[in-house]
Coordinates of C-alpha atoms and ligand atoms in Angstrom, one line a residue:
M1166 CA -19.6 -47.4 81.2
L1167 CA -20.9 -44.8 78.6
E1168 CA -19.3 -41.4 78.2
A1169 CA -21.2 -39.5 75.6
E1170 CA -22.2 -36.2 74.1
F1171 CA -24.6 -36.4 71.3
H1172 CA -24.2 -32.7 70.6
D1173 CA -21.0 -33.1 68.9
G1174 CA -21.3 -36.8 68.1
E1175 CA -18.5 -37.9 70.7
V1176 CA -19.5 -41.4 72.1
T1177 CA -17.3 -43.9 73.9
W1178 CA -18.2 -47.1 75.7
F1179 CA -16.0 -49.2 78.0
Q1180 CA -13.2 -46.7 77.7
G1181 CA -10.1 -48.3 79.3
G1182 CA -11.2 -51.8 78.5
M1183 CA -8.9 -54.1 76.3
L1184 CA -10.0 -56.9 74.2
N1185 CA -9.6 -58.8 70.9
V1186 CA -12.7 -59.6 68.8
A1187 CA -11.2 -62.5 67.1
F1188 CA -10.2 -64.0 70.4
N1189 CA -13.9 -63.6 71.6
C1190 CA -15.1 -65.0 68.3
L1191 CA -12.7 -68.0 68.2
D1192 CA -10.2 -68.8 70.9
R1193 CA -12.6 -68.4 73.7
H1194 CA -14.8 -71.1 72.4
L1195 CA -12.2 -73.7 71.7
P1196 CA -12.2 -75.4 75.2
E1197 CA -15.7 -76.6 74.6
K1198 CA -16.5 -76.0 70.9
A1199 CA -13.3 -76.9 69.0
E1200 CA -15.0 -79.6 66.8
D1201 CA -18.5 -77.8 66.6
T1202 CA -19.3 -76.3 63.4
A1203 CA -18.7 -72.5 63.2
I1204 CA -19.6 -71.9 59.5
I1205 CA -21.7 -73.8 57.2
W1206 CA -20.6 -72.9 53.7
E1207 CA -23.4 -73.3 51.1
A1208 CA -21.9 -72.8 47.7
D1209 CA -23.5 -71.5 44.5
E1210 CA -24.3 -75.0 43.4
P1211 CA -26.7 -76.7 45.8
S1212 CA -24.5 -79.9 45.6
E1213 CA -21.6 -78.2 47.2
S1214 CA -21.4 -77.2 50.9
R1215 CA -18.7 -77.4 53.5
H1216 CA -18.5 -77.4 57.5
I1217 CA -15.7 -75.4 59.1
T1218 CA -15.3 -76.1 62.8
Y1219 CA -14.2 -73.5 65.3
R1220 CA -10.7 -75.0 65.4
E1221 CA -10.4 -74.9 61.5
L1222 CA -11.7 -71.3 61.6
K1223 CA -9.2 -70.3 64.1
W1224 CA -6.3 -72.1 62.3
E1225 CA -7.2 -70.3 59.1
A1226 CA -7.7 -66.8 60.4
A1227 CA -4.4 -67.1 62.3
R1228 CA -2.6 -68.2 59.2
L1229 CA -4.1 -65.4 57.2
G1230 CA -3.2 -62.9 59.9
N1231 CA 0.4 -64.0 59.7
V1232 CA 0.3 -63.5 55.9
L1233 CA -0.8 -60.0 56.4
K1234 CA 1.8 -59.3 59.1
N1235 CA 4.5 -60.7 56.6
L1236 CA 3.2 -58.0 54.1
G1237 CA 3.7 -55.4 56.7
V1238 CA 0.1 -54.8 57.8
R1239 CA 0.1 -53.5 61.4
K1240 CA -2.3 -52.5 64.1
G1241 CA -4.6 -49.6 62.6
D1242 CA -3.7 -50.3 58.9
R1243 CA -6.6 -50.7 56.4
V1244 CA -7.2 -53.7 54.5
I1245 CA -9.9 -53.9 51.7
I1246 CA -11.8 -57.2 51.2
Y1247 CA -13.4 -57.7 47.9
L1248 CA -14.4 -61.2 48.1
P1249 CA -17.4 -63.4 47.1
M1250 CA -19.3 -65.2 49.8
I1251 CA -16.5 -67.9 50.3
P1252 CA -15.0 -68.9 53.7
E1253 CA -11.8 -66.9 53.0
L1254 CA -14.1 -63.8 53.5
A1255 CA -14.7 -64.9 57.2
Y1256 CA -11.0 -65.9 57.6
A1257 CA -10.0 -62.4 56.3
M1258 CA -12.2 -60.4 58.6
L1259 CA -11.1 -62.5 61.6
A1260 CA -7.4 -62.2 60.4
C1261 CA -7.6 -58.3 60.4
A1262 CA -9.5 -58.4 63.8
R1263 CA -6.8 -60.6 65.2
I1264 CA -3.9 -58.5 64.3
G1265 CA -5.6 -55.2 64.8
A1266 CA -5.9 -54.1 61.3
V1267 CA -9.0 -52.4 60.1
H1268 CA -11.0 -54.1 57.5
S1269 CA -13.2 -52.5 54.9
V1270 CA -15.4 -55.1 53.1
V1271 CA -16.6 -53.9 49.7
F1272 CA -19.6 -55.9 48.3
A1273 CA -18.4 -57.9 45.4
G1274 CA -21.2 -56.5 43.1
F1275 CA -19.6 -53.1 43.2
S1276 CA -17.7 -51.6 40.1
A1277 CA -14.1 -50.9 39.7
T1278 CA -14.8 -47.1 40.2
S1279 CA -16.7 -47.7 43.4
L1280 CA -13.9 -50.1 44.6
R1281 CA -11.2 -47.6 43.7
D1282 CA -13.1 -44.7 45.7
R1283 CA -13.1 -46.9 48.7
V1284 CA -9.5 -48.0 48.5
L1285 CA -8.3 -44.4 48.1
D1286 CA -10.5 -43.1 50.9
C1287 CA -9.5 -45.5 53.4
G1288 CA -5.8 -45.7 52.2
A1289 CA -5.6 -49.5 52.1
T1290 CA -2.3 -51.0 51.7
V1291 CA -3.5 -54.6 50.9
V1292 CA -6.5 -55.8 48.9
I1293 CA -7.9 -59.3 49.3
T1294 CA -9.8 -60.7 46.4
A1295 CA -10.6 -63.8 44.3
N1296 CA -9.7 -64.8 40.7
E1297 CA -13.5 -65.0 40.2
G1298 CA -16.8 -65.2 42.0
R1299 CA -19.5 -67.5 41.4
R1300 CA -23.3 -66.3 41.7
G1301 CA -26.3 -67.8 40.2
G1302 CA -24.3 -70.1 37.9
K1303 CA -22.4 -67.1 36.4
A1304 CA -18.8 -66.1 36.8
I1305 CA -17.8 -62.6 38.1
P1306 CA -14.3 -61.4 37.2
L1307 CA -13.2 -60.0 40.5
K1308 CA -9.5 -60.0 40.0
A1309 CA -9.9 -58.2 36.6
I1310 CA -12.0 -55.6 38.5
V1311 CA -9.5 -55.1 41.2
D1312 CA -6.6 -54.6 38.6
D1313 CA -8.7 -51.9 37.0
A1314 CA -9.5 -50.4 40.5
V1315 CA -6.1 -50.3 41.8
T1316 CA -4.1 -49.2 38.8
G1317 CA -1.9 -46.2 39.7
I1318 CA -2.8 -46.3 43.5
D1319 CA 0.7 -46.3 45.2
S1320 CA -0.7 -47.1 48.6
V1321 CA -1.7 -50.6 47.6
K1322 CA 1.3 -52.8 47.9
S1323 CA -0.2 -56.2 47.7
V1324 CA -3.3 -57.9 46.3
L1325 CA -4.0 -61.4 47.8
V1326 CA -6.0 -63.6 45.5
A1327 CA -8.1 -66.5 46.6
K1328 CA -8.8 -69.1 44.0
R1329 CA -12.6 -69.8 43.8
T1330 CA -12.5 -71.2 40.3
A1331 CA -10.1 -72.9 38.1
T1332 CA -10.0 -69.9 35.7
E1333 CA -6.5 -68.5 35.1
V1334 CA -6.0 -64.7 35.7
P1335 CA -3.0 -62.4 35.1
M1336 CA -0.9 -61.9 38.1
H1337 CA 1.3 -58.7 38.5
F1338 CA 4.7 -59.7 39.6
G1339 CA 5.8 -58.1 42.8
R1340 CA 2.2 -57.2 43.7
D1341 CA -0.1 -60.2 43.4
I1342 CA 0.1 -63.2 45.5
W1343 CA -2.1 -66.4 45.5
L1344 CA -3.7 -66.4 49.0
E1345 CA -3.7 -70.1 49.4
E1346 CA 0.1 -70.4 48.6
A1347 CA 1.0 -67.6 51.1
M1348 CA -1.2 -69.3 53.8
L1349 CA 0.5 -72.8 53.3
N1350 CA 3.7 -71.4 54.5
E1351 CA 2.4 -69.9 57.8
R1352 CA 1.8 -71.2 61.2
G1353 CA -1.7 -71.6 62.5
T1354 CA -0.9 -69.6 65.6
C1355 CA -0.9 -65.8 65.6
P1356 CA -0.9 -63.9 68.8
C1357 CA -3.9 -61.6 69.3
E1358 CA -3.2 -57.9 69.3
W1359 CA -4.9 -56.5 72.5
M1360 CA -7.0 -53.6 71.5
S1361 CA -8.6 -50.7 73.4
A1362 CA -12.4 -50.7 73.4
E1363 CA -12.6 -47.8 71.2
D1364 CA -9.9 -48.8 68.7
P1365 CA -11.3 -49.1 65.2
L1366 CA -12.6 -52.5 64.0
F1367 CA -13.9 -51.9 60.6
I1368 CA -14.9 -49.2 58.2
L1369 CA -18.1 -50.0 56.1
Y1370 CA -19.1 -47.6 53.1
T1371 CA -22.6 -46.7 52.8
S1372 CA -24.6 -44.1 50.8
G1373 CA -25.8 -40.8 52.2
S1374 CA -28.1 -38.1 51.0
T1375 CA -25.1 -36.1 49.6
G1376 CA -21.8 -36.9 47.9
K1377 CA -19.9 -40.1 47.6
P1378 CA -20.5 -43.1 50.0
K1379 CA -19.2 -42.5 53.6
G1380 CA -17.0 -44.9 55.5
L1381 CA -18.8 -45.4 58.7
L1382 CA -16.3 -46.5 61.4
H1383 CA -17.2 -49.1 64.1
T1384 CA -15.1 -49.8 67.1
Q1385 CA -14.4 -52.9 69.2
A1386 CA -16.1 -53.6 72.5
G1387 CA -19.4 -51.8 72.1
Y1388 CA -20.0 -53.2 68.6
L1389 CA -19.1 -56.7 69.7
L1390 CA -21.3 -56.6 72.7
Y1391 CA -24.3 -55.2 70.8
A1392 CA -24.1 -57.6 67.7
S1393 CA -23.7 -60.6 70.0
L1394 CA -26.4 -59.7 72.5
T1395 CA -29.0 -58.7 69.8
H1396 CA -28.3 -61.8 67.8
K1397 CA -28.7 -63.9 70.9
I1398 CA -32.0 -62.3 72.0
V1399 CA -33.6 -61.4 68.8
F1400 CA -33.1 -65.0 67.3
D1401 CA -33.4 -66.6 70.8
Y1402 CA -30.1 -68.5 70.1
H1403 CA -29.5 -71.7 72.1
P1404 CA -26.3 -73.8 71.7
G1405 CA -26.7 -76.3 69.1
D1406 CA -29.0 -74.1 67.0
I1407 CA -28.4 -73.8 63.2
Y1408 CA -28.7 -70.1 62.3
A1409 CA -28.8 -68.8 58.7
C1410 CA -28.6 -65.2 57.5
V1411 CA -28.7 -65.2 53.8
A1412 CA -27.6 -61.6 53.3
D1413 CA -24.1 -60.8 51.9
V1414 CA -21.1 -60.0 54.2
G1415 CA -20.5 -56.9 52.1
W1416 CA -23.4 -55.2 54.0
I1417 CA -23.6 -54.5 57.7
T1418 CA -26.3 -57.3 58.1
G1419 CA -23.6 -59.8 57.1
H1420 CA -20.9 -58.1 59.4
S1421 CA -23.2 -58.3 62.5
Y1422 CA -25.4 -61.3 61.9
I1423 CA -23.3 -63.7 59.8
I1424 CA -19.8 -63.0 61.3
Y1425 CA -19.4 -61.1 64.5
G1426 CA -22.7 -61.7 66.4
P1427 CA -23.1 -65.4 65.9
L1428 CA -19.5 -66.2 66.1
C1429 CA -19.0 -64.4 69.3
N1430 CA -22.0 -66.4 70.7
G1431 CA -20.3 -69.6 69.6
A1432 CA -23.0 -70.3 67.1
T1433 CA -23.2 -72.2 63.9
T1434 CA -23.7 -69.6 61.2
L1435 CA -24.4 -70.2 57.5
M1436 CA -22.7 -68.4 54.6
F1437 CA -24.7 -68.4 51.4
E1438 CA -23.0 -67.9 48.1
S1439 CA -26.0 -68.0 45.8
T1440 CA -29.3 -66.2 45.1
P1441 CA -32.8 -67.1 46.3
L1442 CA -33.7 -68.0 42.6
Y1443 CA -30.9 -70.4 41.8
P1444 CA -31.2 -73.0 40.3
N1445 CA -34.8 -72.5 41.2
P1446 CA -37.1 -70.6 43.6
G1447 CA -37.0 -73.5 46.1
R1448 CA -33.3 -72.8 46.9
Y1449 CA -33.8 -71.2 50.4
W1450 CA -36.1 -73.9 51.6
D1451 CA -33.9 -76.6 50.1
L1452 CA -31.1 -75.3 52.3
V1453 CA -33.1 -75.0 55.3
E1454 CA -34.2 -78.7 54.8
R1455 CA -30.6 -79.9 54.2
H1456 CA -28.9 -78.1 57.1
R1457 CA -32.0 -78.2 59.4
V1458 CA -31.9 -74.6 59.8
N1459 CA -33.6 -73.2 63.1
S1460 CA -33.7 -69.5 62.4
F1461 CA -33.7 -67.9 59.0
Y1462 CA -33.1 -64.2 58.2
T1463 CA -33.7 -62.5 54.8
S1464 CA -35.1 -59.4 53.2
P1465 CA -38.5 -58.3 52.1
T1466 CA -37.3 -58.2 48.4
A1467 CA -36.4 -61.8 48.5
I1468 CA -39.7 -62.8 50.1
R1469 CA -41.9 -60.8 47.6
S1470 CA -39.9 -62.4 44.8
L1471 CA -40.4 -65.9 46.0
A1472 CA -44.1 -65.4 46.9
R1473 CA -44.6 -64.6 43.3
E1474 CA -43.3 -68.0 42.3
G1475 CA -46.1 -69.8 44.2
N1476 CA -46.3 -71.8 47.3
E1477 CA -45.4 -75.2 45.7
W1478 CA -41.7 -74.3 45.8
V1479 CA -41.9 -73.9 49.6
K1480 CA -44.1 -76.8 50.2
K1481 CA -41.7 -79.3 48.5
Y1482 CA -39.2 -79.0 51.4
D1483 CA -39.3 -80.0 54.9
R1484 CA -39.1 -76.9 57.1
S1485 CA -40.0 -78.4 60.4
S1486 CA -36.7 -77.3 61.8
L1487 CA -37.5 -73.7 61.6
R1488 CA -38.5 -71.8 64.7
I1489 CA -37.9 -68.1 64.0
L1490 CA -38.0 -66.0 60.8
G1491 CA -36.5 -62.7 60.4
T1492 CA -36.6 -59.8 57.8
V1493 CA -34.3 -56.8 57.4
G1494 CA -33.4 -54.0 55.0
E1495 CA -36.6 -52.2 54.0
P1496 CA -40.2 -51.9 55.1
I1497 CA -42.0 -55.1 54.6
N1498 CA -45.7 -54.9 53.3
P1499 CA -48.3 -56.8 55.4
E1500 CA -49.1 -59.2 52.4
A1501 CA -45.3 -60.3 52.2
W1502 CA -45.2 -60.6 56.0
K1503 CA -48.3 -62.8 56.0
W1504 CA -46.9 -65.1 53.2
Y1505 CA -43.8 -65.5 55.1
F1506 CA -45.6 -66.2 58.3
D1507 CA -48.3 -68.4 56.9
V1508 CA -46.7 -70.3 54.0
V1509 CA -43.0 -70.6 55.1
G1510 CA -43.5 -70.7 58.9
E1511 CA -46.9 -72.5 58.7
G1512 CA -48.1 -70.0 61.3
K1513 CA -45.7 -71.5 63.8
C1514 CA -42.7 -69.2 63.7
P1515 CA -42.7 -65.6 64.9
V1516 CA -41.5 -63.2 62.2
V1517 CA -39.0 -60.7 63.6
D1518 CA -39.0 -57.6 61.5
T1519 CA -35.8 -55.9 62.6
W1520 CA -35.2 -52.3 61.9
W1521 CA -31.6 -50.9 62.0
Q1522 CA -28.9 -49.3 59.9
T1523 CA -25.3 -49.6 59.0
E1524 CA -24.8 -46.8 61.4
T1525 CA -26.5 -48.6 64.3
G1526 CA -24.4 -51.7 64.2
G1527 CA -27.0 -53.9 65.3
I1528 CA -30.9 -54.2 65.7
M1529 CA -32.7 -51.3 67.3
V1530 CA -36.4 -51.9 66.6
T1531 CA -37.7 -55.4 66.8
P1532 CA -40.2 -57.9 68.3
L1533 CA -38.6 -60.3 70.8
P1534 CA -39.8 -63.8 69.5
G1535 CA -42.5 -65.4 71.7
V1536 CA -42.8 -62.3 73.7
T1537 CA -44.0 -59.5 71.6
A1538 CA -47.4 -59.5 70.1
L1539 CA -46.7 -59.2 66.3
K1540 CA -48.4 -57.0 63.9
P1541 CA -47.7 -57.6 60.2
G1542 CA -45.8 -54.8 58.7
S1543 CA -44.6 -53.3 62.0
A1544 CA -41.1 -53.7 63.4
T1545 CA -43.0 -53.4 66.7
L1546 CA -40.9 -52.0 69.8
P1547 CA -37.4 -50.8 70.7
F1548 CA -34.8 -53.3 71.9
F1549 CA -33.7 -53.1 75.4
G1550 CA -32.1 -49.8 76.4
V1551 CA -33.1 -48.2 73.0
S1552 CA -35.0 -44.9 73.5
L1553 CA -36.7 -43.6 70.4
S1554 CA -38.5 -40.3 69.7
V1555 CA -40.7 -39.1 66.7
T1556 CA -40.1 -35.5 65.8
D1557 CA -41.9 -33.1 63.6
E1558 CA -40.6 -31.1 60.9
N1559 CA -39.6 -28.3 63.3
G1560 CA -37.6 -30.7 65.6
N1561 CA -40.2 -30.9 68.2
C1562 CA -40.5 -34.2 70.0
M1563 CA -44.0 -35.6 69.5
Q1564 CA -45.9 -36.9 72.5
G1565 CA -48.2 -39.7 72.9
N1566 CA -49.3 -42.4 70.4
G1567 CA -51.1 -42.3 67.0
I1568 CA -48.4 -39.9 65.6
A1569 CA -46.1 -39.9 62.6
G1570 CA -42.8 -38.0 62.0
H1571 CA -39.1 -38.5 61.8
L1572 CA -37.5 -41.3 63.7
C1573 CA -34.7 -40.2 66.2
I1574 CA -32.7 -41.9 68.8
E1575 CA -32.4 -40.4 72.2
R1576 CA -29.5 -41.9 73.9
P1577 CA -26.2 -43.5 72.6
W1578 CA -26.1 -47.2 72.4
P1579 CA -23.0 -49.5 72.4
G1580 CA -23.1 -50.7 68.8
M1581 CA -23.4 -47.1 67.2
A1582 CA -20.8 -46.0 64.6
R1583 CA -18.5 -43.6 66.2
T1584 CA -17.4 -41.5 63.2
I1585 CA -17.1 -41.3 59.4
H1586 CA -13.5 -42.2 58.6
G1587 CA -11.5 -39.1 58.0
D1588 CA -14.5 -36.8 58.3
H1589 CA -15.9 -36.4 61.8
K1590 CA -17.4 -33.0 60.8
R1591 CA -19.6 -34.8 58.3
F1592 CA -20.5 -37.4 60.7
R1593 CA -21.7 -34.7 63.3
E1594 CA -23.6 -32.8 60.5
M1595 CA -25.3 -35.9 59.1
Y1596 CA -26.6 -37.3 62.3
F1597 CA -26.6 -34.8 65.2
V1598 CA -27.3 -31.4 63.8
Q1599 CA -30.8 -31.6 62.4
Y1600 CA -32.3 -32.6 65.6
K1601 CA -30.3 -31.1 68.5
G1602 CA -29.3 -33.7 71.1
K1603 CA -30.6 -36.6 69.2
Y1604 CA -29.4 -39.0 66.6
F1605 CA -31.5 -38.7 63.4
T1606 CA -32.0 -41.8 61.5
G1607 CA -33.1 -40.4 58.0
D1608 CA -36.3 -42.5 58.3
G1609 CA -39.9 -41.5 58.6
C1610 CA -42.2 -43.5 61.0
R1611 CA -45.5 -43.9 62.6
R1612 CA -46.2 -44.8 66.2
D1613 CA -49.7 -46.3 66.4
E1614 CA -52.2 -46.4 69.3
D1615 CA -50.4 -49.2 70.8
G1616 CA -46.9 -47.5 70.7
Y1617 CA -45.7 -49.8 67.9
Y1618 CA -43.5 -48.4 65.3
W1619 CA -44.1 -48.6 61.4
I1620 CA -41.1 -47.5 59.6
T1621 CA -42.4 -45.7 56.3
G1622 CA -39.0 -45.4 54.5
R1623 CA -36.4 -42.6 54.0
V1624 CA -37.3 -39.0 54.4
D1625 CA -33.9 -37.8 53.0
D1626 CA -32.3 -38.1 49.4
V1627 CA -31.5 -41.8 50.0
I1628 CA -33.3 -44.4 48.0
N1629 CA -33.8 -48.0 49.3
V1630 CA -33.8 -50.3 46.3
A1631 CA -34.3 -54.0 47.1
G1632 CA -32.8 -53.3 50.6
H1633 CA -29.8 -51.6 49.0
R1634 CA -29.1 -48.1 50.0
L1635 CA -28.3 -45.6 47.4
G1636 CA -28.0 -41.8 47.3
T1637 CA -29.7 -39.8 44.7
A1638 CA -26.6 -37.5 44.5
E1639 CA -24.4 -40.4 43.5
I1640 CA -26.6 -41.8 40.8
E1641 CA -27.2 -38.3 39.4
S1642 CA -23.4 -37.6 39.4
S1643 CA -22.9 -40.9 37.5
L1644 CA -25.5 -40.1 35.0
A1645 CA -24.2 -36.5 34.5
G1646 CA -20.7 -38.1 34.0
N1647 CA -21.9 -39.6 30.8
H1648 CA -21.3 -37.7 27.6
L1649 CA -25.0 -38.0 26.6
V1650 CA -26.2 -36.3 29.7
A1651 CA -26.3 -32.6 30.6
E1652 CA -28.3 -32.9 33.9
A1653 CA -29.8 -35.6 35.8
A1654 CA -32.3 -35.9 38.7
V1655 CA -33.4 -39.3 40.1
V1656 CA -36.4 -40.2 42.3
G1657 CA -37.8 -43.4 43.8
I1658 CA -40.9 -45.0 42.5
P1659 CA -42.8 -47.8 44.1
H1660 CA -41.9 -51.2 42.7
E1661 CA -43.7 -54.5 43.3
I1662 CA -40.7 -56.6 44.1
K1663 CA -37.9 -54.3 45.0
G1664 CA -40.0 -51.9 47.1
T1665 CA -38.6 -48.8 45.4
A1666 CA -37.1 -48.4 41.9
I1667 CA -35.1 -45.7 40.4
F1668 CA -36.6 -43.3 38.0
A1669 CA -34.2 -41.0 36.3
F1670 CA -34.9 -37.7 34.6
I1671 CA -32.3 -36.5 32.3
V1672 CA -31.6 -33.5 30.1
P1673 CA -29.9 -34.9 27.0
Q1674 CA -26.8 -33.6 25.4
K1675 CA -27.1 -32.7 21.6
E1676 CA -25.2 -36.0 20.6
A1677 CA -28.2 -38.0 22.3
E1678 CA -30.7 -36.5 19.7
R1679 CA -29.9 -39.1 17.2
M1680 CA -30.6 -42.0 19.5
T1681 CA -34.0 -43.5 20.0
R1682 CA -35.4 -43.6 23.6
E1683 CA -34.7 -47.2 23.9
E1684 CA -31.0 -46.8 22.8
L1685 CA -30.6 -43.9 25.1
M1686 CA -32.1 -45.7 28.1
G1687 CA -30.1 -48.8 27.3
A1688 CA -26.8 -46.9 27.2
L1689 CA -27.4 -45.0 30.4
K1690 CA -28.6 -48.0 32.4
E1691 CA -25.5 -49.8 31.4
H1692 CA -23.3 -46.8 32.2
V1693 CA -24.6 -46.8 35.8
R1694 CA -24.3 -50.5 36.1
H1695 CA -20.6 -50.2 35.0
D1696 CA -19.9 -46.9 37.0
I1697 CA -21.5 -47.9 40.4
S1698 CA -23.2 -51.3 40.3
P1699 CA -26.1 -53.2 38.8
I1700 CA -28.1 -52.4 42.0
A1701 CA -28.1 -48.7 41.1
S1702 CA -29.1 -49.0 37.6
P1703 CA -32.4 -46.9 36.8
E1704 CA -35.5 -48.7 36.0
Q1705 CA -36.6 -45.9 33.7
V1706 CA -34.9 -43.1 32.0
L1707 CA -36.9 -40.2 30.6
S1708 CA -35.4 -37.3 28.5
V1709 CA -36.8 -33.9 29.3
P1710 CA -36.1 -30.4 28.0
A1711 CA -35.3 -29.1 31.4
L1712 CA -35.4 -30.0 35.2
P1713 CA -37.7 -28.0 37.7
K1714 CA -35.4 -25.9 39.6
T1715 CA -36.0 -23.3 42.3
R1716 CA -34.5 -19.7 41.7
S1717 CA -31.7 -20.7 43.8
G1718 CA -31.0 -23.8 41.5
K1719 CA -32.2 -26.4 43.6
I1720 CA -33.9 -29.3 41.9
M1721 CA -37.4 -29.9 43.0
R1722 CA -37.6 -33.6 43.4
R1723 CA -40.8 -33.5 45.3
I1724 CA -42.5 -32.5 41.9
L1725 CA -40.5 -35.2 40.0
S1726 CA -41.5 -37.9 42.4
K1727 CA -45.3 -37.2 41.7
I1728 CA -44.8 -37.1 37.7
A1729 CA -42.9 -40.2 37.9
V1730 CA -45.8 -42.0 39.2
G1731 CA -48.3 -40.2 36.9
N1732 CA -49.7 -37.9 39.5
Y1733 CA -49.9 -34.9 37.6
T1734 CA -52.4 -32.9 39.5
E1735 CA -51.1 -32.8 43.0
L1736 CA -47.8 -31.2 42.4
G1737 CA -48.1 -28.5 45.2
N1738 CA -46.8 -25.2 44.9
V1739 CA -44.8 -24.6 41.7
T1740 CA -44.7 -20.8 41.8
T1741 CA -41.1 -20.9 43.4
L1742 CA -39.8 -22.6 40.2
Q1743 CA -37.4 -20.6 38.0
D1744 CA -39.5 -21.5 35.1
P1745 CA -43.0 -23.1 35.9
A1746 CA -43.6 -23.9 32.4
V1747 CA -41.0 -26.7 32.7
V1748 CA -43.4 -28.7 34.7
E1749 CA -45.9 -29.1 31.7
Q1750 CA -43.1 -30.0 29.4
I1751 CA -41.9 -32.8 31.7
I1752 CA -45.5 -34.0 32.1
A1753 CA -45.9 -34.1 28.2
E1754 CA -42.8 -36.3 27.9
H1755 CA -43.9 -38.6 30.8
K1756 CA -47.3 -39.1 29.2
K1757 CA -45.5 -40.5 26.1
L1758 CA -44.3 -43.5 28.2
G1759 CA -47.9 -44.6 28.1
Ligands
WT7_228 C1 -32.0 -48.3 56.1 C2 -30.7 -48.6 56.4 C3 -30.0 -52.9 58.6 C4 -29.3 -53.6 57.6 C5 -29.6 -53.5 56.3 C6 -29.8 -52.1 55.7 C7 -34.1 -49.3 56.0 C8 -33.6 -51.4 57.4 C9 -35.6 -52.0 57.9 C10 -36.9 -52.6 58.5 C11 -38.0 -50.8 57.5 C12 -35.8 -50.8 57.1 C13 -34.3 -48.0 56.7 C14 -32.9 -47.8 57.2 N1 -34.6 -50.6 56.8 N2 -34.4 -52.3 58.1 N3 -37.0 -53.7 59.2 N4 -38.1 -51.8 58.1 N5 -37.0 -50.3 56.9 O1 -28.8 -51.3 56.3 O2 -28.1 -50.1 54.2 O3 -27.7 -49.0 56.4 O4 -29.9 -49.3 55.3 O5 -32.8 -49.5 55.6 O6 -34.7 -47.1 55.8 O7 -32.7 -46.4 57.4 P1 -28.6 -49.9 55.5

C-alpha cells in the first residue's frame, strides 16, 4: 500500500483508506475496556494522581470537540495547544483528531516569541492553554505568555483556558473562554470526521540546521499504524500492563508514546507532570512503586542526573513490577546504560535504547526486548521493515561491517513525516537531496562488526542538549538580536549530564565594554532563555574580537568546537580563513576562562 518516490519526497501510504484516529484510540475500545484506565495522571505533587477510564476519556474528548466546533473549527483548521502535562492536553489532541482539526502542540517551556512564531506559521484560529502550569513546585504563567504571544495576531479568534491552579488571570472579553465552563455545556457525543489516510493529523515544530524551527507534518493512517505497532512490539505490551513514558507531550516522544501509540493499543498510559528530581531524586521509582509500572521510558539525561544522586534513592522503592526499561532522545553512554540496567532494573529488565526522530514518527532502531542481544550504548538493529545505510562524505553507500559514516534510510516507512507545513521545497532539500534516493537523518553512526548501530550524534548544525534539539542558527540569531551583541557563533561541548551543552562565542557591541564578563554572560543567558526557552540558554559565553570566517564569510565552527574544549593544537587547516590571526586572539580569550 506504499506509493513513494524518495527523490522528490513524495510518499503516501494506504491511499484511499478512511479512518478516524480518535475513534481508533477511544471508541474502538469501549465494548471491552470502557472502565479500564486509559490514563494515569501523576501530578506535580506526588500526593495527587488520577485515573481516567476509556469511557471518561472519550466523553471529555467529545465535549472538547464540540467546543472547538462551536468556535468554528472545521476539518483541516489548525489549533495550537500550549498546555502543561494535564489530562486536558490529551483531551485536546483527541478532540482535534475527532473533528479532523490539525493540532500543533507547543512545549509549555517555550517562550512567547517561540509560541508566536508557531501560531503565525501554522495560522491557528484557536489556542488552548491553562491559567498556569505547575512543575517542580513552581508555577509557570502560561496564560500571560499566550497573551504576549498572540497580541495583534488576527487569525487567533479564541483562547481556551484550562484551570490548573486557583490563580486568577486576566481574561480578554470576546476572545478568552474558560475551557471547563465551555465543556460543561456540551454533549459527550461528537461524531467522528472520517479522514483520508493522508489527511494531516498534526504539525510539530522542531529545529533544523538552518533558520527557524520547521513544522513537520504527520498524517493519519501510516502514523497511527507505526506508533501503535512499535509501541506494542518494542515495549512488548500486553493487556493489563501499566506503561509509563515520562517525556513531555510537547515533543514527538509524547505524541507517539504517551498518547497515540498506547491509546491505539488500548493500553494504560501514564502522564507525568513533574520532574525526575521533584520533590527528590526518588520520584521516578516512587511512581513506579505506587502505580506498579511495567515498562518505563525516559532519557539518558534523566538517567545520568539520577545516577549521580546515588543508588539509595532507587533502592528505597519497590521496582519488582518493572519488566522493560527504555531510553530515547540522545546517545546513551555505556556507564549510564549499565546503571539503568544494573541498579534500576537489577539486571532483570532489558534496556531498549530506541533511536528515532520527530521526522520518523516512531522508533526506527531498537532492540526487541528478550530477543535482541544487548550491547550497552548501542541502539542495536533496525525495526521490522526499516532498511538503513551508512554513507560516506561523498554520498557512497558503505558496504560491510566495522564502518562509520552518515546514517540514511533507504525506503519509506509508514510513520514518516510527509512534508514541512507550507514548505515542501525545504522538506525535499533537508532530507532527500544530500544523498540521492535516500532519507538523510542528520546523524552520524558506526556499524560494528556484528552489524549493530551506534549513533554518534548530529553531523549537521543541530545541537542535542539534554535530548532537546536546537539549531545553532536559531540560537545565534537570538544572540545577535540582543543590543549587546554584534555577531555570534555557537557550538556544542560535551557535558557530563546533558550530553552536550551550548558554548557561545560573541563579538560584543561597544555598549558591552562597560560590563564585566559575568554581567555580560548573565544578560545573554537570560536573553536566550526569554527569547527561545531555558533549554536553549548557553552554558558559556565568551567575548572575542572577531569570529573565524572563510573568505566567503562562512563561520568555521569546526575551529570553534575545538577551541571551546581547550584543544588548541589540532585546529586543522586555517589557511582558508579571511584572517588567520583571529584564531590566536580567540585562543587567548579562551585561556582566560581557566
Ligand atoms: C535526534 C532526534 C525521538 C524522540 C526524541 C528526540 C537523537 C534520538 C536517540 C538514541 C542516539 C538519539 C538523534 C536524532 N536521538 N534518540 N536512542 N540514540 N541519539 O527527537 O527532537 O526529533 O531529535 O535525537 O540525534 O537525530 P528529536
